[in-house]
mmCIF file of C-alpha atoms and ligand atoms in Angstrom:
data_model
loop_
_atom_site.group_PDB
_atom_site.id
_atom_site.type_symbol
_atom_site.label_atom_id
_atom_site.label_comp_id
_atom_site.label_asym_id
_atom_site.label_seq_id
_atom_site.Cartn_x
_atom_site.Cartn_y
_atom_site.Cartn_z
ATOM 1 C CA UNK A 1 -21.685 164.906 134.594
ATOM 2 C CA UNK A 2 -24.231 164.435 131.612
ATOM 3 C CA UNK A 3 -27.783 165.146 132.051
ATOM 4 C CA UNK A 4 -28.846 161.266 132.693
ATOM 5 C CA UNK A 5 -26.282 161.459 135.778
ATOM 6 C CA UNK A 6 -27.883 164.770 136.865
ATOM 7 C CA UNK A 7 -31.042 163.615 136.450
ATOM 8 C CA UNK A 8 -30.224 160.325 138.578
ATOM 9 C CA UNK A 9 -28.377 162.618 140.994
ATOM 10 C CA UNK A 10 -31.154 164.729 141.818
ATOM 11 C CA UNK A 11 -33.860 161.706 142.508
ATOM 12 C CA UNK A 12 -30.648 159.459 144.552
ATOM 13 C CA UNK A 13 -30.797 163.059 146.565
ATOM 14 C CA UNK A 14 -34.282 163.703 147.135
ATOM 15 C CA UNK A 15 -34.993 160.139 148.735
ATOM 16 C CA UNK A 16 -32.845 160.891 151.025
ATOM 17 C CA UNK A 17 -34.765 163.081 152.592
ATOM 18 C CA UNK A 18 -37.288 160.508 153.432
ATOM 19 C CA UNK A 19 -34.473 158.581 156.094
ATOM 20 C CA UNK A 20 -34.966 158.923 159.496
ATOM 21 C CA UNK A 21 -32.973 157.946 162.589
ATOM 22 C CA UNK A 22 -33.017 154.466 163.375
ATOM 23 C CA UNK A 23 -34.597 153.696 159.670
ATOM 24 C CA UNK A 24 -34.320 149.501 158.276
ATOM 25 C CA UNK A 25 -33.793 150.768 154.319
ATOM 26 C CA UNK A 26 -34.073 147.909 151.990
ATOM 27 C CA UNK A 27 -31.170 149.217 149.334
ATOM 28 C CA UNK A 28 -31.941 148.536 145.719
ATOM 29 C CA UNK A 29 -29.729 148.297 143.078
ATOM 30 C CA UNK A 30 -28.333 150.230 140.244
ATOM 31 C CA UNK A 31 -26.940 153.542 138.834
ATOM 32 C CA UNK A 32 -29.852 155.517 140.214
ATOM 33 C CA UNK A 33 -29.518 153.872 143.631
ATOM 34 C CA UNK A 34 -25.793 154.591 143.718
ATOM 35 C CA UNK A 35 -26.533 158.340 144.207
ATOM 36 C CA UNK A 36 -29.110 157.530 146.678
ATOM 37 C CA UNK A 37 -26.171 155.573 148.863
ATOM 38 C CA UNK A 38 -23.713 158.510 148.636
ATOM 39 C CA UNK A 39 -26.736 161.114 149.746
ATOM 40 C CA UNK A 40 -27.395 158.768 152.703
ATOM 41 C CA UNK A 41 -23.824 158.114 153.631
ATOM 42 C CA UNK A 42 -23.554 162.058 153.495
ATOM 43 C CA UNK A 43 -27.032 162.578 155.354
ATOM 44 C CA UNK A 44 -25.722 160.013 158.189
ATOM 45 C CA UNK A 45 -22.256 161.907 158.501
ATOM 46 C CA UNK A 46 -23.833 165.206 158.848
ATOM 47 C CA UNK A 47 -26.878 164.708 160.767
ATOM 48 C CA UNK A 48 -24.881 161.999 163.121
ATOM 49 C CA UNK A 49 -28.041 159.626 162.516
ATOM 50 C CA UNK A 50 -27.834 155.864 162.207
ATOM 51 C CA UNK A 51 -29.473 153.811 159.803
ATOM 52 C CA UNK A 52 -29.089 150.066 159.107
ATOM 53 C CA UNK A 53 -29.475 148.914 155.207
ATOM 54 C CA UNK A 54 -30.501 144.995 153.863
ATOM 55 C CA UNK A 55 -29.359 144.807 150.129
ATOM 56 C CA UNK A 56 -30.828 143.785 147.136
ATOM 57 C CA UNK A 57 -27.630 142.688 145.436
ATOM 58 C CA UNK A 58 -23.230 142.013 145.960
ATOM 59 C CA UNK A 59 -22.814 144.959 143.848
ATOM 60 C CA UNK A 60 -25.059 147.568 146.544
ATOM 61 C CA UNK A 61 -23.489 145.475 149.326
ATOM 62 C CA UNK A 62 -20.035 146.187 148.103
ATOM 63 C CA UNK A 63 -20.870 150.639 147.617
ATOM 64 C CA UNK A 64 -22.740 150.635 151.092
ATOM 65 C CA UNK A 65 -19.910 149.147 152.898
ATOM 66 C CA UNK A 66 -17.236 151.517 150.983
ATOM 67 C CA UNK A 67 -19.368 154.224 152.127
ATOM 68 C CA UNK A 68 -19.696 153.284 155.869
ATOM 69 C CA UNK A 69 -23.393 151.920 155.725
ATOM 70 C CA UNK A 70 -23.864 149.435 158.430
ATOM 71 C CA UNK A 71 -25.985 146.365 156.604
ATOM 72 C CA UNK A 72 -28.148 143.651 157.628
ATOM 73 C CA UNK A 73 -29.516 140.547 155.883
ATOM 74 C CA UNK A 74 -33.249 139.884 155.757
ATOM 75 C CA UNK A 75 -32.490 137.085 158.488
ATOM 76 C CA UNK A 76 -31.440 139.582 160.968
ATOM 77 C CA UNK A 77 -33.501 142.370 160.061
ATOM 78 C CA UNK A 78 -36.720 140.988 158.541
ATOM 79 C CA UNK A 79 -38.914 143.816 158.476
ATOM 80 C CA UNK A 80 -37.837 147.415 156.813
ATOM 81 C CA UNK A 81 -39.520 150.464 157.121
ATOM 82 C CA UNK A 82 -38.113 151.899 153.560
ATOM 83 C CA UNK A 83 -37.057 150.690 150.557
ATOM 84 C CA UNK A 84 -35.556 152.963 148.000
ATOM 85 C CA UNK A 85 -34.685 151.121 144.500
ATOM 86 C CA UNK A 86 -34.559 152.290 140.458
ATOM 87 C CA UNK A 87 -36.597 150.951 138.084
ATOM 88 C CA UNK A 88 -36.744 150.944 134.129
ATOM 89 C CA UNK A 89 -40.171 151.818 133.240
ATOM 90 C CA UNK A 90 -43.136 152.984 135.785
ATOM 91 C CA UNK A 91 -46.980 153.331 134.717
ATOM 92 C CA UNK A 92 -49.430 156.096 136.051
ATOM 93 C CA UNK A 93 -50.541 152.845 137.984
ATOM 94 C CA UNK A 94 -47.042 152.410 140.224
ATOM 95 C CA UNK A 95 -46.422 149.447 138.587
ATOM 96 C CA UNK A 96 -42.938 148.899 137.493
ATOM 97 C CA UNK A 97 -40.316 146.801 134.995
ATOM 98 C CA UNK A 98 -37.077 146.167 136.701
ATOM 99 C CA UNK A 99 -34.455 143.875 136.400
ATOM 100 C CA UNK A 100 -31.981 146.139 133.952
ATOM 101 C CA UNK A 101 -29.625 145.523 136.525
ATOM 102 C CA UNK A 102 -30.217 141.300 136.843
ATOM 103 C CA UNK A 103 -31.500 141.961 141.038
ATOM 104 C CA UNK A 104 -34.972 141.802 140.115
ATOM 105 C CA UNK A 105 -35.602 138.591 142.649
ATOM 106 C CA UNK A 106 -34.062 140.011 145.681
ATOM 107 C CA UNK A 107 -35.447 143.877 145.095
ATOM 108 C CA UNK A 108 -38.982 142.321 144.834
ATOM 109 C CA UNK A 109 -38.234 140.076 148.141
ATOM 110 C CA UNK A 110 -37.013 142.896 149.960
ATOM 111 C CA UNK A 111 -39.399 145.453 149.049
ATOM 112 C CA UNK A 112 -41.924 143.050 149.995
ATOM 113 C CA UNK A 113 -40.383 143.470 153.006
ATOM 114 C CA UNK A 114 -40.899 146.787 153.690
ATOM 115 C CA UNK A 115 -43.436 149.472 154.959
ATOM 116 C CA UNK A 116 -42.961 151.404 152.122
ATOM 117 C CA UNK A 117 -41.169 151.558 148.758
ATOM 118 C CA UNK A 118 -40.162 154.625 146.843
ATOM 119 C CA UNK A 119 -38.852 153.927 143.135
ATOM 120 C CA UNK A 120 -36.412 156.701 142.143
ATOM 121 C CA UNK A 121 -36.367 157.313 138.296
ATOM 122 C CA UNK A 122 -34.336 159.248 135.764
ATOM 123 C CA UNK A 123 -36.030 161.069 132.619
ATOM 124 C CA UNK A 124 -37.643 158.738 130.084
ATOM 125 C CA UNK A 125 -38.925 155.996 132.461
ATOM 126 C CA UNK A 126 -42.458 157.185 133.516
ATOM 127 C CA UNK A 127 -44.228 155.572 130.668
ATOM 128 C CA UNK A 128 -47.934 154.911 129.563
ATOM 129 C CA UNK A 129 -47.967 151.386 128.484
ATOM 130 C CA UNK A 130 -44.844 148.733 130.275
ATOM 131 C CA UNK A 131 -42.730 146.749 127.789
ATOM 132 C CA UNK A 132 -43.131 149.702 124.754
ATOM 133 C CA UNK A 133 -39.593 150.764 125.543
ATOM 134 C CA UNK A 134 -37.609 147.848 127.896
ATOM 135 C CA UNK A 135 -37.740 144.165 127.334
ATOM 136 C CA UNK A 136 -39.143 142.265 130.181
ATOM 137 C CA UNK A 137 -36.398 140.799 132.393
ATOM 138 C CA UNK A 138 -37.236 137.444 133.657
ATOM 139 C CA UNK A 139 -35.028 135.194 136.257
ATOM 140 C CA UNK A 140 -35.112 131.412 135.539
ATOM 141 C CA UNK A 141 -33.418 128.273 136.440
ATOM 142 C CA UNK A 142 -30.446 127.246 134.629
ATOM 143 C CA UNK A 143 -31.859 123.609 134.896
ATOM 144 C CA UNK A 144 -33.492 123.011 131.830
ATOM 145 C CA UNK A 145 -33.621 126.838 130.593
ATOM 146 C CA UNK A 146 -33.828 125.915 126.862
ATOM 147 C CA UNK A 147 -37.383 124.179 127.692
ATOM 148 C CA UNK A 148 -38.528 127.294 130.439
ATOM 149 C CA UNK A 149 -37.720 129.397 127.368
ATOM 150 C CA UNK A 150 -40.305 127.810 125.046
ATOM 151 C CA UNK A 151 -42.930 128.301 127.408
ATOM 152 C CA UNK A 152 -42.351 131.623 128.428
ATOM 153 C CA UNK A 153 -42.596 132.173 124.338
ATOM 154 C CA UNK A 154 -45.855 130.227 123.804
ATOM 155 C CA UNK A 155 -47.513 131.330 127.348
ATOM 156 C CA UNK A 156 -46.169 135.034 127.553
ATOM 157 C CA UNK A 157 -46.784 135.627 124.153
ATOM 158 C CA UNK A 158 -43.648 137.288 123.674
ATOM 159 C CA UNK A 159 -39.625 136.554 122.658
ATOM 160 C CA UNK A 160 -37.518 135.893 125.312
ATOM 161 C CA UNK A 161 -33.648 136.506 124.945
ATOM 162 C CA UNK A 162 -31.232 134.685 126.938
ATOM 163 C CA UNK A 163 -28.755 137.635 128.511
ATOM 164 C CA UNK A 164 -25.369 137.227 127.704
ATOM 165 C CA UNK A 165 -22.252 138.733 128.887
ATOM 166 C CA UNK A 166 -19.258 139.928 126.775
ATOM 167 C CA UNK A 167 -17.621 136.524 126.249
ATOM 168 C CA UNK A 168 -21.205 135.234 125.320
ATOM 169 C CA UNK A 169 -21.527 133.411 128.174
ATOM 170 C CA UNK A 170 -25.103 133.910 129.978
ATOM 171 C CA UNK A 171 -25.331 136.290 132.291
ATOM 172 C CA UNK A 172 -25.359 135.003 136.075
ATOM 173 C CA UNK A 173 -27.571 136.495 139.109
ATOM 174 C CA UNK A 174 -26.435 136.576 142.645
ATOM 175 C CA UNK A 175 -28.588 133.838 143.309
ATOM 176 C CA UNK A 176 -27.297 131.674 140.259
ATOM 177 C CA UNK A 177 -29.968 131.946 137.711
ATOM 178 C CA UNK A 178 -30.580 133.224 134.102
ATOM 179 C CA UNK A 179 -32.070 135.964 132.307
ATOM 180 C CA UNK A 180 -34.670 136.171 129.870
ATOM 181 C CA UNK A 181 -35.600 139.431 128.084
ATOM 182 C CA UNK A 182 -38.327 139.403 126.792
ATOM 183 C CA UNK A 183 -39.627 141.468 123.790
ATOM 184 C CA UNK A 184 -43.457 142.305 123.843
ATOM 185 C CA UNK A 185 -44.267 143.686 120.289
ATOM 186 C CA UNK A 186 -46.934 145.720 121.449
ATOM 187 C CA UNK A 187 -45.745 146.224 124.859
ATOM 188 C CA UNK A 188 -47.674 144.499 127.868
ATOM 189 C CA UNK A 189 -51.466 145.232 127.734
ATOM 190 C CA UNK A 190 -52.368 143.048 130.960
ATOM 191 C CA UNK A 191 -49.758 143.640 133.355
ATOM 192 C CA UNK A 192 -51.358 141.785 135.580
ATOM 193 C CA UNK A 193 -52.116 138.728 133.733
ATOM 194 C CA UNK A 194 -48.814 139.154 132.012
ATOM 195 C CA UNK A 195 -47.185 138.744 135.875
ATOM 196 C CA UNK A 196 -50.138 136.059 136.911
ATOM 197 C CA UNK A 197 -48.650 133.312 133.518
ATOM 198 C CA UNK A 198 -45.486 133.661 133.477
ATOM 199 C CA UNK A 199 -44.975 133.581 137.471
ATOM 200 C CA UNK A 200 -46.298 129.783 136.723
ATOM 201 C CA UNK A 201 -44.222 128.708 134.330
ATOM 202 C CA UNK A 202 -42.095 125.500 135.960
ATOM 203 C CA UNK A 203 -38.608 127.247 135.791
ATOM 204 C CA UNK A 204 -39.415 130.794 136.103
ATOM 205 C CA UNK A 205 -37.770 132.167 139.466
ATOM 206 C CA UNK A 206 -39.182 135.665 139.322
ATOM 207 C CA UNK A 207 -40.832 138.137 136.843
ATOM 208 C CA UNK A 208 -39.664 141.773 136.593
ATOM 209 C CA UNK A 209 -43.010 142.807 136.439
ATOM 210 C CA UNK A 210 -43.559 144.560 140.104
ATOM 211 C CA UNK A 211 -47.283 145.300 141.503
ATOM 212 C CA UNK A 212 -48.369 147.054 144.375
ATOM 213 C CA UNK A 213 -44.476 147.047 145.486
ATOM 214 C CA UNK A 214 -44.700 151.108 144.517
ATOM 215 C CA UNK A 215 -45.842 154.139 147.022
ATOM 216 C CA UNK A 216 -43.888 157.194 145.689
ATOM 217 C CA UNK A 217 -42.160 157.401 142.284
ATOM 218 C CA UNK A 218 -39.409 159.946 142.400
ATOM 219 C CA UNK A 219 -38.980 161.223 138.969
ATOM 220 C CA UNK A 220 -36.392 163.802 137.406
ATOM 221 C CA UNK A 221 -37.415 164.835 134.027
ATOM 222 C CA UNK A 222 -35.016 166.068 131.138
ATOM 223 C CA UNK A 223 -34.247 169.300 132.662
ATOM 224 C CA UNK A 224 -33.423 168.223 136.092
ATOM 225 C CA UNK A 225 -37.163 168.920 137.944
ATOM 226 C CA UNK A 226 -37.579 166.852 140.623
ATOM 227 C CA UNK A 227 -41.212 165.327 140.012
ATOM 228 C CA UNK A 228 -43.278 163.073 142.557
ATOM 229 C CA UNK A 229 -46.201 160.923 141.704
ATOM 230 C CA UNK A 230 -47.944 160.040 145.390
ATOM 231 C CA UNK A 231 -50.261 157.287 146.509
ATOM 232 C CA UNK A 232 -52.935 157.944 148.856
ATOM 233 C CA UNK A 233 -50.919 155.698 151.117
ATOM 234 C CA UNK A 234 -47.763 157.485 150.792
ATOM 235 C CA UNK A 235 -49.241 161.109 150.909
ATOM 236 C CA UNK A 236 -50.622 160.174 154.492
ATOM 237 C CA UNK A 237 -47.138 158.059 155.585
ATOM 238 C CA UNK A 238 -44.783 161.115 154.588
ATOM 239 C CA UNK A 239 -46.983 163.541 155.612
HETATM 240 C C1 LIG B 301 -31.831 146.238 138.811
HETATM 241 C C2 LIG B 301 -32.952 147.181 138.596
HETATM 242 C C3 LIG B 301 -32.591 148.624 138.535
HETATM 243 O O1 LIG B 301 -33.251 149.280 139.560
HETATM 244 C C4 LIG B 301 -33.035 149.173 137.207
HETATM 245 O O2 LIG B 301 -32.423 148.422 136.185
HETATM 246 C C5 LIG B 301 -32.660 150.650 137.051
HETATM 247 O O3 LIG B 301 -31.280 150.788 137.000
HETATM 248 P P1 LIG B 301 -30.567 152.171 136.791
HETATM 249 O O4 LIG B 301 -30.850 152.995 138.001
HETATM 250 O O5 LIG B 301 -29.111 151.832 136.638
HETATM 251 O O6 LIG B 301 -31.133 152.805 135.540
HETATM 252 O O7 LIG B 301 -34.085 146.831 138.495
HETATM 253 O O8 LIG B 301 -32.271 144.917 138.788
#
């Protein structure tokens, strides 16, 4: 296994710990998140506990049922106690970039959902500025795309990229929508206004831009270390 895998290994792991009997885990999606299902289909065998999971996406639906995860929908099981999703950059702040993966509307709805979040990380995503390293995904409409795309140029002040897949056809969410990356030359000095424009732009489903949906960031750095940054809130809840 290289030392990104280790590294994802070792966070997928440690969240694990945090599942109790009985837990409603909102299950993100991605690479890091696969560990995190094998740990808790492990934990579950070998401390006989039950646990029932809501997914952020077909492709965590598909692993948790392979593994033996029972899962829910938000329509059955509206309220989680945990959430435990990846992420591709994370500020001192807990605020996060996601949507590497194209499940950035569901993971927001669904850790909206929840008592508490914890973002597991690999090395190289706790940064000190969002959008220096990772383009900004952005979920839009296929209606009418081409015009959404302008304004997410002239309003975000950035340059959005239409995701494509290997044939060069754009890149489809579960929920039928588009991607935009979008490439912030300086990265994103205002999160928060950054979030605040383009989350009114006619067309724009969802922005990958996540804020206060963060209470523990589970890092690994390069050599493996498991790392933790802690809010207040989280410190006192996993006491
Ligand atoms: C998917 C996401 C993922 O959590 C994010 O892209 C991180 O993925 P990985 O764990 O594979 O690096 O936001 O929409």
């Amino acid at each position: 296994m290289s030392n990104e895998q280790s590294s994802k290994q070792v966070v997928g792991y440690a969240a694990a710990e945090y599942v109790r009997d009985g837990m409603r885990i909102g299950l993100g999606t991605g690479s890091t998140v696969a560990f995190f299902l094998e740990a808790l289909a492990e934990k579950m065998a070998k401390e006989k506990i039950s646990v029932i999971g809501v997914c952020t996406s077909q492709q965590t639906e598909d692993h948790a049922k392979k593994l033996g995860i029972p899962v829910s929908t938000l329509a059955e099981t509206p309220h989680l106690d945990i959430a435990v999703d990846g992420a591709d950059e994370v500020d001192e702040q807990f605020r996060l970039i996601k949507g590497g993966g194209g499940a950035l509307l569901r993971e927001k709805i669904v850790a909206a959902a929840s008592e508490s979040v914890i973002i597991i990380i690999g090395a190289g995503k706790y940064v000190s500025k969002l959008g220096s390293g990772f383009l900004l995904p952005i979920e839009v409409l296929p209606f009418g795309y081409q015009s959404t795309k302008t304004q997410v140029a002239q309003k975000g002040g950035c340059t959005p990229y239409l995701r494509t897949i290997e044939s060069g056809e754009p890149f489809v969410t579960d929920n039928g929508n588009y991607i935009f990356d979008c490439k912030f030359e300086n990265g994103i000095d205002d999160p928060e206004a950054t979030h605040s424009i383009l989350s009114q732009i006619a067309g724009v489903a969802e922005v990958g831009i996540f804020l206060n949906l963060c209470d523990l960031v589970l890092e690994a750095d390069a050599e493996g270390n498991l790392v933790k940054h802690s809010t207040d809130y989280a410190r006192n809840l996993f006491a």
